[in-house]
XYZ file of C-alpha atoms in Angstrom:
463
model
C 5.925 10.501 11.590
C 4.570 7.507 9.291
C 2.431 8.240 6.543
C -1.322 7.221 6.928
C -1.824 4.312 4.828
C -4.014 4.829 1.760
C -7.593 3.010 1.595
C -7.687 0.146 -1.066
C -10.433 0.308 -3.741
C -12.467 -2.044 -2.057
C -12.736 0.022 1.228
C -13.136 2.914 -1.076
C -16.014 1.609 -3.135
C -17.879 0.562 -0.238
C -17.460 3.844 1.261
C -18.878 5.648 -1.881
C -22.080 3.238 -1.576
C -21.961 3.989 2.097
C -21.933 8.042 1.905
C -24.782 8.070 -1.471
C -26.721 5.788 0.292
C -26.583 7.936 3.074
C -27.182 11.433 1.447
C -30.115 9.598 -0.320
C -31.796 8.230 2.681
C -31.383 11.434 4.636
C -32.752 13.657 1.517
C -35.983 11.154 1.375
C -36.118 10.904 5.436
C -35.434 15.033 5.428
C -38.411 15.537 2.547
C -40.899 12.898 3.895
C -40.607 14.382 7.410
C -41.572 17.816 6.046
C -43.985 16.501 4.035
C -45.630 14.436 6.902
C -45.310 17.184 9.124
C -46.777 19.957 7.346
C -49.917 17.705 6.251
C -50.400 16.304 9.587
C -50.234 20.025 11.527
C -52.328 21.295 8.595
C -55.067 18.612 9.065
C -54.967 19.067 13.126
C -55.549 22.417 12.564
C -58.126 22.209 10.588
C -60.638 19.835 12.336
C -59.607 22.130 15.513
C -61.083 25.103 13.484
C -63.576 23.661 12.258
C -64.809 22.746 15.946
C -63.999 26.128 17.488
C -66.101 27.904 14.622
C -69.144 24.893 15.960
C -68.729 26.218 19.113
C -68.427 29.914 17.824
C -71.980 29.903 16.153
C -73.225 28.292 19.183
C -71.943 30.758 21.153
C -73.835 33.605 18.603
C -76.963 31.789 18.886
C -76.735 31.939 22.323
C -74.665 35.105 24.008
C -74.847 38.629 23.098
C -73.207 41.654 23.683
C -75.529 42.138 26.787
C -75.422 38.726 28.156
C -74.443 38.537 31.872
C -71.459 37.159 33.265
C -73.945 34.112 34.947
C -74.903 33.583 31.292
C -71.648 33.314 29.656
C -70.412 30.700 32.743
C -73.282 28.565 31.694
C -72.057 28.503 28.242
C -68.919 27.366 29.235
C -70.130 24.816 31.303
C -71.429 23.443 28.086
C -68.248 23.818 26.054
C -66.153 22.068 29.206
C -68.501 18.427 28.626
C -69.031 18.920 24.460
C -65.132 20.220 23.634
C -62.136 18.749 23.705
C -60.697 22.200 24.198
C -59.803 24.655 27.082
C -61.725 27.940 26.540
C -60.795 31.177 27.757
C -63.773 33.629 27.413
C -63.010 37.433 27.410
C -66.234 39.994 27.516
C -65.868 43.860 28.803
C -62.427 43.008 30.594
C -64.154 39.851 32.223
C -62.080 36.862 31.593
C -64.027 33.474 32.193
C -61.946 29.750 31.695
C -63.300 26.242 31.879
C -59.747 25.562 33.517
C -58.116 27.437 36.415
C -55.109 27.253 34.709
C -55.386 29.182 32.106
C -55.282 33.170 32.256
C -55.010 35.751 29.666
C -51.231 35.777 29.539
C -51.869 31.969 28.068
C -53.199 33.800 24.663
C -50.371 34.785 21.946
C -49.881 38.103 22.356
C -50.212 38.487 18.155
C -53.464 36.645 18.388
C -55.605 38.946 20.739
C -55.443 42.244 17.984
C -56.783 39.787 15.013
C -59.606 38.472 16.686
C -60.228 41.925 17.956
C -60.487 42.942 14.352
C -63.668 40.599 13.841
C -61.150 37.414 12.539
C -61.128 33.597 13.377
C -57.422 32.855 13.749
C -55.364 30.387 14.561
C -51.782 29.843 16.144
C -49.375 27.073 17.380
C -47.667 27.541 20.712
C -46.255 25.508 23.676
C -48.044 25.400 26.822
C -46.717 23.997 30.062
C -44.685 22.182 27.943
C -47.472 20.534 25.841
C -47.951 21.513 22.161
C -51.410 23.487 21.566
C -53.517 24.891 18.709
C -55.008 28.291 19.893
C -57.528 29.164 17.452
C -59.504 32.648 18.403
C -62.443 34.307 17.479
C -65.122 36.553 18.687
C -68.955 36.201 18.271
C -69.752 39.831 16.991
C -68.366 42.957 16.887
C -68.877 43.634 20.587
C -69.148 40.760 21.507
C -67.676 38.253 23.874
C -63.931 36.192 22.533
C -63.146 33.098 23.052
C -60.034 31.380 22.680
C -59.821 27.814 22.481
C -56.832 25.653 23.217
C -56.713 22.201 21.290
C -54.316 20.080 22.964
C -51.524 18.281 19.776
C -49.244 16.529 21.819
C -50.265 13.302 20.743
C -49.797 15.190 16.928
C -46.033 15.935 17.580
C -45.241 12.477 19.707
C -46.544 10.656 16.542
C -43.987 13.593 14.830
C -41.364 12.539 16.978
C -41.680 8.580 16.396
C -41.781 9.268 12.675
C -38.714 10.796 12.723
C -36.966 8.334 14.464
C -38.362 5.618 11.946
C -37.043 7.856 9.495
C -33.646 7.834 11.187
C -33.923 3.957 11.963
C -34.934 3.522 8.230
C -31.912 5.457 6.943
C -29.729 3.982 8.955
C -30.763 0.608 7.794
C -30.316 2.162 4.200
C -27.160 2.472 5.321
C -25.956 -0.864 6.729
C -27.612 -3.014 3.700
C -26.429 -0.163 0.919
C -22.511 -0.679 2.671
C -23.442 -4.628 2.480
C -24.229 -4.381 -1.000
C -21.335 -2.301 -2.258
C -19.162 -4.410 -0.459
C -20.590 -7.504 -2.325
C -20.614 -6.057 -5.453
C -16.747 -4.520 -4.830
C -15.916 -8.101 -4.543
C -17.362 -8.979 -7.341
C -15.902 -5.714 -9.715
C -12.268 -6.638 -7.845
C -12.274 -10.466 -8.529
C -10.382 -10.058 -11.598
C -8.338 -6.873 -10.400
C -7.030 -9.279 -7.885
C -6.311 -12.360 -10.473
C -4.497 -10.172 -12.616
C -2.370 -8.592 -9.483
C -1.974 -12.390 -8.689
C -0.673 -13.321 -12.257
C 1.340 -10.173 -12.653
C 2.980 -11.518 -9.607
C 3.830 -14.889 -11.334
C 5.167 -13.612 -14.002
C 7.230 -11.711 -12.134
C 8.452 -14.240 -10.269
C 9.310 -16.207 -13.645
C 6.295 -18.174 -14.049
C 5.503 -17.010 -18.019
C 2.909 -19.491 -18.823
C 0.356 -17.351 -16.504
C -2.754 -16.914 -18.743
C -6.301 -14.650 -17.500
C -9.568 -15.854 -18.415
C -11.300 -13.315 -21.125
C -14.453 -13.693 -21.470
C -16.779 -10.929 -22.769
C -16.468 -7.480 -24.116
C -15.875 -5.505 -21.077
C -12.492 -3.338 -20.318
C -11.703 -6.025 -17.735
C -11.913 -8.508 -20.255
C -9.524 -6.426 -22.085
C -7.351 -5.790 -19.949
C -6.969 -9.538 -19.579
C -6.318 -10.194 -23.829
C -4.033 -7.644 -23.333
C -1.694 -9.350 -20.585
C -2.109 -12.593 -21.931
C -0.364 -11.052 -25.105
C 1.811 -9.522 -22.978
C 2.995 -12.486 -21.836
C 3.304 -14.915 -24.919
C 5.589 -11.539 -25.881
C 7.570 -12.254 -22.995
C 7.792 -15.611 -23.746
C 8.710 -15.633 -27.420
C 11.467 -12.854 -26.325
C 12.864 -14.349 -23.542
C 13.282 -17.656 -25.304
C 14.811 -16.249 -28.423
C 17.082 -14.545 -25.731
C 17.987 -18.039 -23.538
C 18.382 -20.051 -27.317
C 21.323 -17.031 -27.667
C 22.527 -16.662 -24.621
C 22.763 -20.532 -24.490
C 24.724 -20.469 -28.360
C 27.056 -17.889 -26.751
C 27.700 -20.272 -23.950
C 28.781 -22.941 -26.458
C 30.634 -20.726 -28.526
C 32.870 -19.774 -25.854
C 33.103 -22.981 -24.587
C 33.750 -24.478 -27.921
C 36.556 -21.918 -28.609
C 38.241 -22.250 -25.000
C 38.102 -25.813 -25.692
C 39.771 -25.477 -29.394
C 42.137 -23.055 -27.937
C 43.374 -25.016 -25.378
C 45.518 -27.803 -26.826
C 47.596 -25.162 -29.143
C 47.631 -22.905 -26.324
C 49.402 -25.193 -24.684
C 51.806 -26.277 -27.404
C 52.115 -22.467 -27.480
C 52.886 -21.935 -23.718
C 55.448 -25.030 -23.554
C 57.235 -23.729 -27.038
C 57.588 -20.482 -24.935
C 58.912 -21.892 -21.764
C 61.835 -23.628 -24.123
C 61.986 -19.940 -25.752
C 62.527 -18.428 -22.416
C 64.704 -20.821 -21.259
C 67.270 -20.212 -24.227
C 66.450 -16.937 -24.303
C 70.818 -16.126 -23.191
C 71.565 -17.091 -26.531
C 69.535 -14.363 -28.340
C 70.194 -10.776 -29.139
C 68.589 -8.024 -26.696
C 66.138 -7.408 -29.227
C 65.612 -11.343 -29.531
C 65.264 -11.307 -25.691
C 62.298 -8.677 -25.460
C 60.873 -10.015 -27.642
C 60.537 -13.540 -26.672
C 59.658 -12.164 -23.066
C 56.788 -10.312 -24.711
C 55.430 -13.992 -26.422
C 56.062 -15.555 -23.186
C 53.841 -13.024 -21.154
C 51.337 -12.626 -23.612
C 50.880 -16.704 -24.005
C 50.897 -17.291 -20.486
C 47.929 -14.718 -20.531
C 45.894 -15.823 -23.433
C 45.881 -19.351 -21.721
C 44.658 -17.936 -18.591
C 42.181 -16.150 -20.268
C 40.830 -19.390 -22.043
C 40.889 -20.902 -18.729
C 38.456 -18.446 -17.132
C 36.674 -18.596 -19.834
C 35.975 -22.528 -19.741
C 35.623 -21.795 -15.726
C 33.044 -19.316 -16.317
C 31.073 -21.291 -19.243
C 30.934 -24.527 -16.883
C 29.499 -22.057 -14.140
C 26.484 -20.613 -16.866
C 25.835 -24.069 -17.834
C 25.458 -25.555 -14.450
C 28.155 -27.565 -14.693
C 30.592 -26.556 -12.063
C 31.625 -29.184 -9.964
C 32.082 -28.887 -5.787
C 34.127 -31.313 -3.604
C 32.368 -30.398 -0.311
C 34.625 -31.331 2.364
C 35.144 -29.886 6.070
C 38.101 -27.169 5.968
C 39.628 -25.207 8.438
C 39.054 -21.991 7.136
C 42.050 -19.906 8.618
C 44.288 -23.219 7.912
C 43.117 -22.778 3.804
C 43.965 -18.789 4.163
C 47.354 -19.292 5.578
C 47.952 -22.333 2.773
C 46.896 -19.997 0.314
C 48.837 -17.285 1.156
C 52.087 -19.503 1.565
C 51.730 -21.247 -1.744
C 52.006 -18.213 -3.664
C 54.642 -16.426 -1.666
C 52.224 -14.043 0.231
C 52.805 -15.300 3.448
C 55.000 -12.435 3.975
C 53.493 -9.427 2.719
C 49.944 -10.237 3.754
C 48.658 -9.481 7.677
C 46.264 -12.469 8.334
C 43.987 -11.678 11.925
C 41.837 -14.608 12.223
C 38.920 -14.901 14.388
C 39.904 -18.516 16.295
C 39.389 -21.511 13.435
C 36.333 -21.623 11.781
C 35.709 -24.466 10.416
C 32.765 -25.272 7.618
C 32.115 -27.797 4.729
C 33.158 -25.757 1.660
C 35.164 -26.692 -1.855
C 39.082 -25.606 -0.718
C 39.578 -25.500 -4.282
C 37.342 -22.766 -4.563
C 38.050 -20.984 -1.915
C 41.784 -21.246 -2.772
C 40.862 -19.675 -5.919
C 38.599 -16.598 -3.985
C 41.450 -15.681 -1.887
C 44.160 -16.034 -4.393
C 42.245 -13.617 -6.559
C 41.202 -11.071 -3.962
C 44.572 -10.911 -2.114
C 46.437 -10.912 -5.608
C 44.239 -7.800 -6.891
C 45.276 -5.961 -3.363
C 48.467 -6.556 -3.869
C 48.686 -5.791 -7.561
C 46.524 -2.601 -7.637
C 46.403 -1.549 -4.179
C 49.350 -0.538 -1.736
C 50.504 -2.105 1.094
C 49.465 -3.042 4.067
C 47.118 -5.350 3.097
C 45.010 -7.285 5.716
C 42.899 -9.985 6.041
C 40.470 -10.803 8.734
C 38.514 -13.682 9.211
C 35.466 -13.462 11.698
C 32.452 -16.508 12.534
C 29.293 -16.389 14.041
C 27.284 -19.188 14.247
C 25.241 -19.126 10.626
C 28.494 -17.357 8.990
C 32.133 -16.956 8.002
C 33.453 -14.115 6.892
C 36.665 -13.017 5.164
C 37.679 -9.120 4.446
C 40.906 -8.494 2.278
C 41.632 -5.186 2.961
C 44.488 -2.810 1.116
C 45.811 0.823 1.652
C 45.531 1.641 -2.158
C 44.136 4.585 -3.598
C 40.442 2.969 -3.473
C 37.901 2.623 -5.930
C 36.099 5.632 -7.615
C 32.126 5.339 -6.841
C 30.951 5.367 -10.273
C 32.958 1.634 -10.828
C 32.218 0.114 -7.181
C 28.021 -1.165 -8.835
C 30.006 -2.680 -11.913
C 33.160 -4.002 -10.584
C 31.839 -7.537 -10.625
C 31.247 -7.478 -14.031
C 32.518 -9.710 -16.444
C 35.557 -8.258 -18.265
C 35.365 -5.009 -16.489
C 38.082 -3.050 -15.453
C 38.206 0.432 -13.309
C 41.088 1.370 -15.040
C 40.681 0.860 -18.853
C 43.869 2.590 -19.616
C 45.335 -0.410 -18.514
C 46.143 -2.930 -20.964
C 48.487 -5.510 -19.183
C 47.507 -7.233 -16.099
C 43.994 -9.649 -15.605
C 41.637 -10.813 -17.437
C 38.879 -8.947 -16.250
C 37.404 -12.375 -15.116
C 38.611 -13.014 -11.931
C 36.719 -11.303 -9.915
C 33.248 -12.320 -11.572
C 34.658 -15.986 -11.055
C 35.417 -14.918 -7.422
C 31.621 -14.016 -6.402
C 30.262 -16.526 -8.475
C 32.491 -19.463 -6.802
C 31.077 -17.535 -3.325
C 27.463 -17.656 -4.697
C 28.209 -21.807 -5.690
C 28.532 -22.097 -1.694
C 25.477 -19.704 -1.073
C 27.209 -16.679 -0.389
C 28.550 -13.544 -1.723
C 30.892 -10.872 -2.075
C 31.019 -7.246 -1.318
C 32.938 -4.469 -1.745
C 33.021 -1.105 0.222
C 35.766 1.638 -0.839
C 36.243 5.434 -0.331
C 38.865 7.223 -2.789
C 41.940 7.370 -1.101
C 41.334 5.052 1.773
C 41.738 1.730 0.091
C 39.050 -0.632 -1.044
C 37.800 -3.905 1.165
C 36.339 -7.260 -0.242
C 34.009 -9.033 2.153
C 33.340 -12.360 1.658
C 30.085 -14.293 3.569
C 30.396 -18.028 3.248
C 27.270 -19.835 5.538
C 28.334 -22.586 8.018
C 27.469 -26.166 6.876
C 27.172 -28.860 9.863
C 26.693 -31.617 7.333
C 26.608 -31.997 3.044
């Protein structure tokens, strides 16, 4: 199951703006509803009191507690043209309306023992599905009581549109607040996003990246603060490149000094070794010990000139088109490995590649399997249409784990007990005559199982 991807500060900022603009518009929308609400049903209320207490000293000047029931229809009569209200008249059980409608059972139940009790009261109820103000009163003790109903529907429709300005209007709040947060996210991430942008550069090498810092704030800052960072870099990595580039030259300086006596050195022990009958057994060891020793110095100083040309650039490649199962077999034969190496070639690959180089790839990878693995040791060339590949494969003990990330480095050995042997160059000079054609070597190995080299040279159809 992927993870849900996390919002970026933009989305998050206009979100925030989003969700307080919201809160904020629904607290104001909430509190001005009430407020509306309460004053508006207060004031309806009022003028409907105010008329039914008109009508209710009319009613005393005019009806008594002995008036007849012919008497108290007249008075409604009246009411019916001069109010806006349904009237429900109640005297010695004799219930009178100015609308068939209503009946008794229209009256709050709560409302009929207050205005029993001599009171003028008033409540808010629902009547055939139209919102009413009942407000009830009686004209003397013993009196008749009337109840009059003051139609409010219009009072909650203009309720009803309110709130849905209100709603409309917060919504609106909404949109424009999300709008605004997302312009002014854009505007707090401009120079989040330059500085991701030159952190990038700089990552990618470019160390001349510089941030504008203007002003006082953190951002600004933050800015001074990589621009240092980076004329650090600078200063550092240059005084790093001048020495790396002084080692170069030593080295190549000294390989290049070393070379001429080495090989006054090397010939001098070829004529030693070639008189070496004449000479005690002591005399003998000896000399073989010069002779091995010389002949190992020089190829050191050789790798070592092979490896400073390659830092400096300076390796040269004689691209020609070679058949590459052709150059393995040549190899092989030329060194007397013809015999004791299993060669399973994929058909003839051919691709434009230095032979030299590759001579000097296979010669070191089959020489290491044979030297410091066990027989039998195979080598398998496959092509595909981007790619060749070679594997030199050997039945040796393998390569321990904690070696396999460094066994490219220069003058690294897996085995540092050993002191006779390579250089510790060749197989850095392998990889990096692989990388010269654009490819690469790796190396897989489990203890015990042997260890196998895979080199990936890509097929050229032209220079």
């Amino acid at each position: 199951m992927s993870r849900r991807r996390p919002l970026g500060l933009r989305a998050r900022l206009v979100m925030t703006f989003a969700v307080v603009a919201a809160v904020v518009a629904l607290a104001v929308a909430g509190i001005s509803f009430t407020v509306v609400r309460s004053l508006t049903l207060r004031q309806a209320t009022d003028v409907a009191v105010r008329e039914a207490r008109v009508h209710l000293d009319d009613a005393a000047a005019t009806l008594s507690a002995a008036s007849s029931p012919e008497e108290l229809r007249r008075f409604l009569a009246q009411l019916r043209t001069r109010s806006r209200a349904d009237v429900i008249a109640v005297a010695d059980g004799q219930v009178e309306t100015t609308t068939p409608s209503l009946t008794v059972a229209s009256v709050p139940e709560d409302l009929r023992p207050a205005v029993d009790a001599g009171r003028v009261v008033t409540r808010r109820t629902v009547l055939r599905s139209d919102a009413v103000a009942v407000v009830g009163g009686a004209v003397q003790p013993d009196g008749p009581a009337f109840y009059f109903f003051y139609p409010q529907q219009d009072v909650a429709d203009d309720l009803l549109l309110l709130a849905r300005v209100l709603a409309a209007t917060s919504g609106v709040l909404v949109v424009v607040s999300a709008g605004v947060g997302a312009v002014a996210a854009s505007g707090v991430l401009r120079p989040i996003r330059r500085t991701r942008a030159a952190v990038r550069e700089v990552a990618a090498g470019d160390l001349d990246t510089q941030l504008p810092a203007q002003g006082g704030d953190d951002l600004a800052e933050l800015a001074r603060a990589f621009n240092t960072m980076t004329a650090a870099l600078r200063h550092t990595i240059g005084d790093l490149r001048e020495l790396e580039a002084g080692q170069r030259r030593f080295v190549s300086d000294v390989s290049h000094e070393l070379r001429t006596p080495l090989t006054a050195l090397t010939t001098a022990c070829d004529v030693l070794d070639a008189n070496k009958d004449g000479l005690t057994d002591a005399g003998r060891r000896a000399a073989r010990l010069v002779v091995v020793e010389s002949r190992r110095l020089a190829a050191l100083v050789e790798d070592l000139m092979e490896i400073s040309r390659m830092d400096a650039g300076a390796a040269d490649m004689t691209l020609e088109r070679v058949d590459v199962t052709r150059s393995l077999h040549g190899a092989l034969r030329s060194r007397g490995w013809d015999h004791q190496v299993a060669v399973h070639a994929d058909g003839q690959p051919t691709t434009l590649i230095d032979a030299r180089r590759l001579d000097a790839i296979i010669g070191n990878l089959v020489g290491n399997a044979l030297t410091y693995g066990r027989p039998p040791v195979d080598v398998t060339v496959r092509s595909s249409d981007d790619a060749v590949e070679i594997d030199v494969s050997d039945s040796g003990d393998g390569i321990a784990p904690q070696h396999l990330h460094r066994i490219f480095d220069r003058f690294y050995k897996a085995d540092r007990s050993r002191s006779s042997g390579g250089t510790g160059l060749g197989l850095a000079i392998a990889r990096e005559n692989a990388r010269l054609h654009g490819g690469d070597i790796t190396v897989r190995s489990e203890p015990g199982r042997g260890a196998t080299f895979t080199v990936r040279l890509p097929r050229r159809r032209s220079p």
